[in-house]
């Protein structure tokens, strides 16, 4: 008797040979959570840019379209449970992703599209192709079911700078009105969140929840944290966890991985600490945030 086939997740983002960012950060956690992952790379670099020098190339939209065509010919696309996208080399590749999601939705309206709108971060500013922010704001975000911006990206998408947690919730609800059902804001630091903590905020049609974790004094912080978080969150949601529980587990996994990262290391210990993907050692409670 054959085993039941695991759900399929299409992951379209960057890839590195050395280190853990993009698909090199997202594929393994999803596999550990029981999903079959189909990675398509938008770039292939020797290592991520956190190391300074790197080699490789950005793949154009035709590369992404060609790989998707091969999957279509195999009859794979209608079987997908979710699509995950992250770092894009250019806006044209992003438009190919949206075309694919639209096609998949014709076969499976329940497919979930998680768009991690990778654009930049505090301190580094915007580090993507100049056309990417407009594409994400105007085309990808309205098309997505779930989005996972960090606070810098959240402010860039909304043109706002929340001065309180309640204001962040209000702005996230306005962003939901533009299309996505679930808005997650990571690395949230508003004045009413303690200086020694970082928040992760989740907002959907049922409410808003905040998870806070201690700040970890690592310098520099490892790359790929958002990529791992988005993958684990998606996996937990696909496994049937409600949003608050998926938020708790994804946050706990990321915290545990960062906590076990050696000071000065540029990458998370995904393989060495892989048990933290399945059963994170710590647990942080998702606190419901009341409406204004």
Short mmCIF file of C-alpha atoms in Angstrom, two decimals, residues 30-289:
data_model
loop_
_atom_site.label_atom_id
_atom_site.label_comp_id
_atom_site.label_asym_id
_atom_site.label_seq_id
_atom_site.Cartn_x
_atom_site.Cartn_y
_atom_site.Cartn_z
CA UNK A 30 8.79 22.98 5.10
CA UNK A 31 10.16 19.50 4.37
CA UNK A 32 10.68 18.86 8.09
CA UNK A 33 7.07 19.87 8.66
CA UNK A 34 5.96 17.23 6.16
CA UNK A 35 5.55 19.09 2.88
CA UNK A 36 6.90 18.31 -0.56
CA UNK A 37 8.52 21.52 -1.78
CA UNK A 38 9.03 22.54 -5.40
CA UNK A 39 11.69 25.30 -5.41
CA UNK A 40 12.13 27.73 -8.28
CA UNK A 41 15.09 30.07 -7.89
CA UNK A 42 14.87 33.74 -8.85
CA UNK A 43 18.63 34.09 -8.32
CA UNK A 44 21.47 31.64 -7.78
CA UNK A 45 24.35 33.10 -5.80
CA UNK A 46 27.38 31.50 -4.21
CA UNK A 47 26.37 33.04 -0.86
CA UNK A 48 24.11 35.79 0.42
CA UNK A 49 25.09 39.44 0.31
CA UNK A 50 25.66 39.57 4.07
CA UNK A 51 29.11 38.13 3.39
CA UNK A 52 29.96 41.07 1.13
CA UNK A 53 31.40 39.59 -2.06
CA UNK A 54 29.32 36.99 -3.89
CA UNK A 55 29.06 35.44 -7.33
CA UNK A 56 26.22 34.11 -9.43
CA UNK A 57 23.40 35.55 -11.44
CA UNK A 58 19.84 36.83 -11.35
CA UNK A 59 17.41 34.72 -13.36
CA UNK A 60 14.96 36.58 -15.58
CA UNK A 61 11.23 36.11 -15.90
CA UNK A 62 11.68 33.66 -18.78
CA UNK A 63 13.60 31.27 -16.53
CA UNK A 64 10.77 31.25 -13.98
CA UNK A 65 8.18 30.90 -16.74
CA UNK A 66 10.08 28.00 -18.33
CA UNK A 67 10.29 26.03 -15.08
CA UNK A 68 6.61 26.66 -14.40
CA UNK A 69 5.81 25.43 -17.92
CA UNK A 70 7.60 22.17 -17.17
CA UNK A 71 5.59 21.76 -13.97
CA UNK A 72 2.39 22.52 -15.87
CA UNK A 73 3.29 19.82 -18.41
CA UNK A 74 3.73 17.34 -15.57
CA UNK A 75 0.23 18.20 -14.26
CA UNK A 76 1.69 19.46 -10.99
CA UNK A 77 0.24 22.97 -10.72
CA UNK A 78 -3.37 21.96 -9.94
CA UNK A 79 -2.12 19.82 -7.04
CA UNK A 80 -0.42 22.66 -5.19
CA UNK A 81 -1.66 23.51 -1.69
CA UNK A 82 0.31 26.76 -1.44
CA UNK A 83 2.68 29.14 -3.17
CA UNK A 84 5.43 30.97 -1.28
CA UNK A 85 7.35 33.87 -2.78
CA UNK A 86 10.22 35.91 -1.36
CA UNK A 87 13.16 37.81 -2.83
CA UNK A 88 12.62 38.68 -6.50
CA UNK A 89 15.34 39.57 -8.97
CA UNK A 90 12.99 41.81 -10.95
CA UNK A 91 9.34 42.80 -11.19
CA UNK A 92 8.76 40.79 -14.39
CA UNK A 93 9.51 37.58 -12.48
CA UNK A 94 6.96 38.67 -9.90
CA UNK A 95 4.31 39.08 -12.57
CA UNK A 96 5.01 35.53 -13.78
CA UNK A 97 4.40 34.30 -10.22
CA UNK A 98 1.06 36.11 -10.05
CA UNK A 99 0.04 34.58 -13.40
CA UNK A 100 0.87 31.13 -12.03
CA UNK A 101 -1.09 31.74 -8.81
CA UNK A 102 -4.07 32.87 -10.87
CA UNK A 103 -3.89 29.72 -12.96
CA UNK A 104 -3.61 27.49 -9.88
CA UNK A 105 -6.63 29.21 -8.29
CA UNK A 106 -8.73 28.20 -11.30
CA UNK A 107 -8.07 24.56 -10.37
CA UNK A 108 -7.90 24.97 -6.59
CA UNK A 109 -9.55 28.13 -5.20
CA UNK A 110 -8.34 27.15 -1.72
CA UNK A 111 -4.63 27.43 -2.64
CA UNK A 112 -2.85 29.84 -0.29
CA UNK A 113 -0.39 32.38 -1.62
CA UNK A 114 2.03 33.72 0.99
CA UNK A 115 3.95 36.73 -0.30
CA UNK A 116 6.94 37.76 1.78
CA UNK A 117 7.46 41.29 0.38
CA UNK A 118 11.24 41.36 0.66
CA UNK A 119 12.41 44.93 0.08
CA UNK A 120 14.68 46.05 2.89
CA UNK A 121 15.23 46.46 6.60
CA UNK A 122 16.13 48.99 9.26
CA UNK A 123 19.74 50.06 8.86
CA UNK A 124 20.13 48.60 5.37
CA UNK A 125 17.29 50.51 3.71
CA UNK A 126 15.86 49.23 0.42
CA UNK A 127 18.13 46.59 -1.13
CA UNK A 128 16.08 45.34 -4.09
CA UNK A 129 15.61 46.40 -7.71
CA UNK A 130 13.93 49.86 -7.70
CA UNK A 131 10.85 48.50 -9.51
CA UNK A 132 10.16 45.87 -6.84
CA UNK A 133 8.47 48.04 -4.14
CA UNK A 134 5.88 49.42 -6.58
CA UNK A 135 5.20 45.93 -7.95
CA UNK A 136 4.71 44.48 -4.48
CA UNK A 137 2.53 47.35 -3.27
CA UNK A 138 0.31 47.64 -6.33
CA UNK A 139 0.15 44.09 -7.72
CA UNK A 140 1.42 41.36 -5.40
CA UNK A 141 -0.06 42.47 -2.08
CA UNK A 142 -3.65 42.69 -3.42
CA UNK A 143 -3.21 39.21 -4.94
CA UNK A 144 -1.82 37.46 -1.85
CA UNK A 145 -3.69 35.60 0.90
CA UNK A 146 -0.95 36.13 3.49
CA UNK A 147 1.81 38.75 3.67
CA UNK A 148 4.73 38.84 6.11
CA UNK A 149 6.52 42.21 5.93
CA UNK A 150 8.98 43.31 8.59
CA UNK A 151 8.24 46.70 10.15
CA UNK A 152 10.42 48.56 7.63
CA UNK A 153 8.58 46.89 4.73
CA UNK A 154 5.19 47.39 6.43
CA UNK A 155 5.87 51.13 6.66
CA UNK A 156 7.10 51.21 3.06
CA UNK A 157 3.94 49.45 1.83
CA UNK A 158 1.57 51.68 3.79
CA UNK A 159 3.41 55.01 3.80
CA UNK A 160 3.01 55.21 7.57
CA UNK A 161 5.02 54.94 10.77
CA UNK A 162 2.87 53.55 13.59
CA UNK A 163 3.56 55.17 16.95
CA UNK A 164 1.71 52.52 18.97
CA UNK A 165 0.65 48.91 18.79
CA UNK A 166 -3.00 49.87 18.33
CA UNK A 167 -2.06 52.15 15.46
CA UNK A 168 -0.10 49.29 13.87
CA UNK A 169 -3.20 47.09 14.14
CA UNK A 170 -5.33 49.80 12.55
CA UNK A 171 -2.91 50.20 9.65
CA UNK A 172 -2.68 46.41 9.20
CA UNK A 173 -6.47 46.26 8.97
CA UNK A 174 -6.40 48.95 6.30
CA UNK A 175 -3.78 46.91 4.44
CA UNK A 176 -6.08 43.86 4.69
CA UNK A 177 -8.68 45.94 2.90
CA UNK A 178 -6.39 45.97 -0.14
CA UNK A 179 -6.55 42.18 -0.57
CA UNK A 180 -4.68 39.88 1.80
CA UNK A 181 -6.64 38.03 4.46
CA UNK A 182 -3.70 37.74 6.88
CA UNK A 183 -1.14 40.47 7.60
CA UNK A 184 1.88 39.57 9.73
CA UNK A 185 4.33 42.28 10.80
CA UNK A 186 7.66 41.00 12.09
CA UNK A 187 10.40 42.80 14.04
CA UNK A 188 7.79 45.23 15.36
CA UNK A 189 9.17 47.87 17.75
CA UNK A 190 6.64 50.57 18.64
CA UNK A 191 7.16 52.84 21.68
CA UNK A 192 4.69 50.82 23.76
CA UNK A 193 6.64 47.56 23.24
CA UNK A 194 9.41 47.23 25.83
CA UNK A 195 12.90 48.11 24.60
CA UNK A 196 14.19 44.64 25.47
CA UNK A 197 11.50 42.92 23.38
CA UNK A 198 10.50 42.56 19.73
CA UNK A 199 6.95 42.01 18.59
CA UNK A 200 5.35 39.94 15.85
CA UNK A 201 1.84 41.08 15.01
CA UNK A 202 -0.81 39.02 13.20
CA UNK A 203 -4.09 40.45 11.95
CA UNK A 204 -6.92 38.67 10.15
CA UNK A 205 -10.69 39.00 9.93
CA UNK A 206 -11.15 37.45 13.37
CA UNK A 207 -8.81 39.67 15.36
CA UNK A 208 -5.27 40.74 16.10
CA UNK A 209 -2.58 39.00 18.15
CA UNK A 210 0.87 39.96 19.34
CA UNK A 211 3.76 37.69 20.31
CA UNK A 212 6.75 39.30 22.01
CA UNK A 213 10.16 37.71 22.49
CA UNK A 214 13.32 38.96 24.19
CA UNK A 215 15.80 40.78 21.96
CA UNK A 216 18.89 38.67 21.41
CA UNK A 217 22.22 40.48 21.47
CA UNK A 218 23.76 39.03 18.32
CA UNK A 219 25.99 41.18 16.13
CA UNK A 220 25.30 40.89 13.31
CA UNK A 221 21.93 39.17 13.28
CA UNK A 222 21.93 36.18 10.90
CA UNK A 223 20.43 36.56 7.44
CA UNK A 224 17.39 34.56 6.36
CA UNK A 225 15.32 35.02 9.51
CA UNK A 226 12.26 36.29 7.63
CA UNK A 227 12.56 33.48 5.08
CA UNK A 228 12.53 30.82 7.80
CA UNK A 229 9.69 32.51 9.69
CA UNK A 230 7.44 32.73 6.60
CA UNK A 231 8.08 29.10 5.67
CA UNK A 232 7.34 27.77 9.16
CA UNK A 233 4.25 29.97 9.51
CA UNK A 234 2.91 28.72 6.17
CA UNK A 235 3.63 25.11 7.13
CA UNK A 236 1.81 25.47 10.44
CA UNK A 237 -1.22 27.07 8.77
CA UNK A 238 -1.33 24.36 6.11
CA UNK A 239 -1.17 21.75 8.88
CA UNK A 240 -4.41 23.17 10.29
CA UNK A 241 -3.17 25.41 13.09
CA UNK A 242 -5.27 28.51 13.75
CA UNK A 243 -3.46 31.80 13.15
CA UNK A 244 -2.59 32.53 16.82
CA UNK A 245 -1.09 29.05 17.31
CA UNK A 246 0.78 29.17 13.99
CA UNK A 247 2.13 32.57 15.02
CA UNK A 248 3.30 31.21 18.38
CA UNK A 249 5.05 28.21 16.83
CA UNK A 250 6.72 30.11 13.99
CA UNK A 251 7.96 32.80 16.36
CA UNK A 252 9.23 30.21 18.84
CA UNK A 253 11.08 28.32 16.11
CA UNK A 254 12.79 31.45 14.84
CA UNK A 255 13.70 32.60 18.35
CA UNK A 256 15.23 29.22 19.19
CA UNK A 257 17.26 29.18 15.96
CA UNK A 258 18.55 32.70 16.54
CA UNK A 259 19.32 31.87 20.18
CA UNK A 260 21.46 28.94 19.04
CA UNK A 261 23.32 30.99 16.42
CA UNK A 262 26.94 31.62 17.34
CA UNK A 263 27.84 35.28 17.77
CA UNK A 264 29.31 36.55 14.50
CA UNK A 265 27.71 33.81 12.38
CA UNK A 266 25.83 35.02 9.30
CA UNK A 267 23.43 32.07 9.05
CA UNK A 268 20.90 30.26 11.22
CA UNK A 269 21.85 26.71 12.37
CA UNK A 270 18.98 25.15 10.43
CA UNK A 271 20.41 21.65 10.21
CA UNK A 272 22.19 21.50 13.56
CA UNK A 273 19.12 22.78 15.42
CA UNK A 274 16.44 21.25 13.21
CA UNK A 275 14.51 19.86 16.18
CA UNK A 276 13.49 23.47 16.85
CA UNK A 277 11.47 23.42 13.63
CA UNK A 278 9.34 20.53 14.81
CA UNK A 279 9.16 21.22 18.55
CA UNK A 280 10.62 24.59 19.60
CA UNK A 281 12.00 24.58 23.13
CA UNK A 282 10.41 27.85 24.21
CA UNK A 283 6.85 29.01 23.68
CA UNK A 284 5.62 32.57 23.56
CA UNK A 285 1.93 33.33 24.02
CA UNK A 286 -0.04 35.16 21.34
CA UNK A 287 -1.86 37.95 23.22
CA UNK A 288 -5.07 39.17 21.69
CA UNK A 289 -5.10 42.88 20.95
#
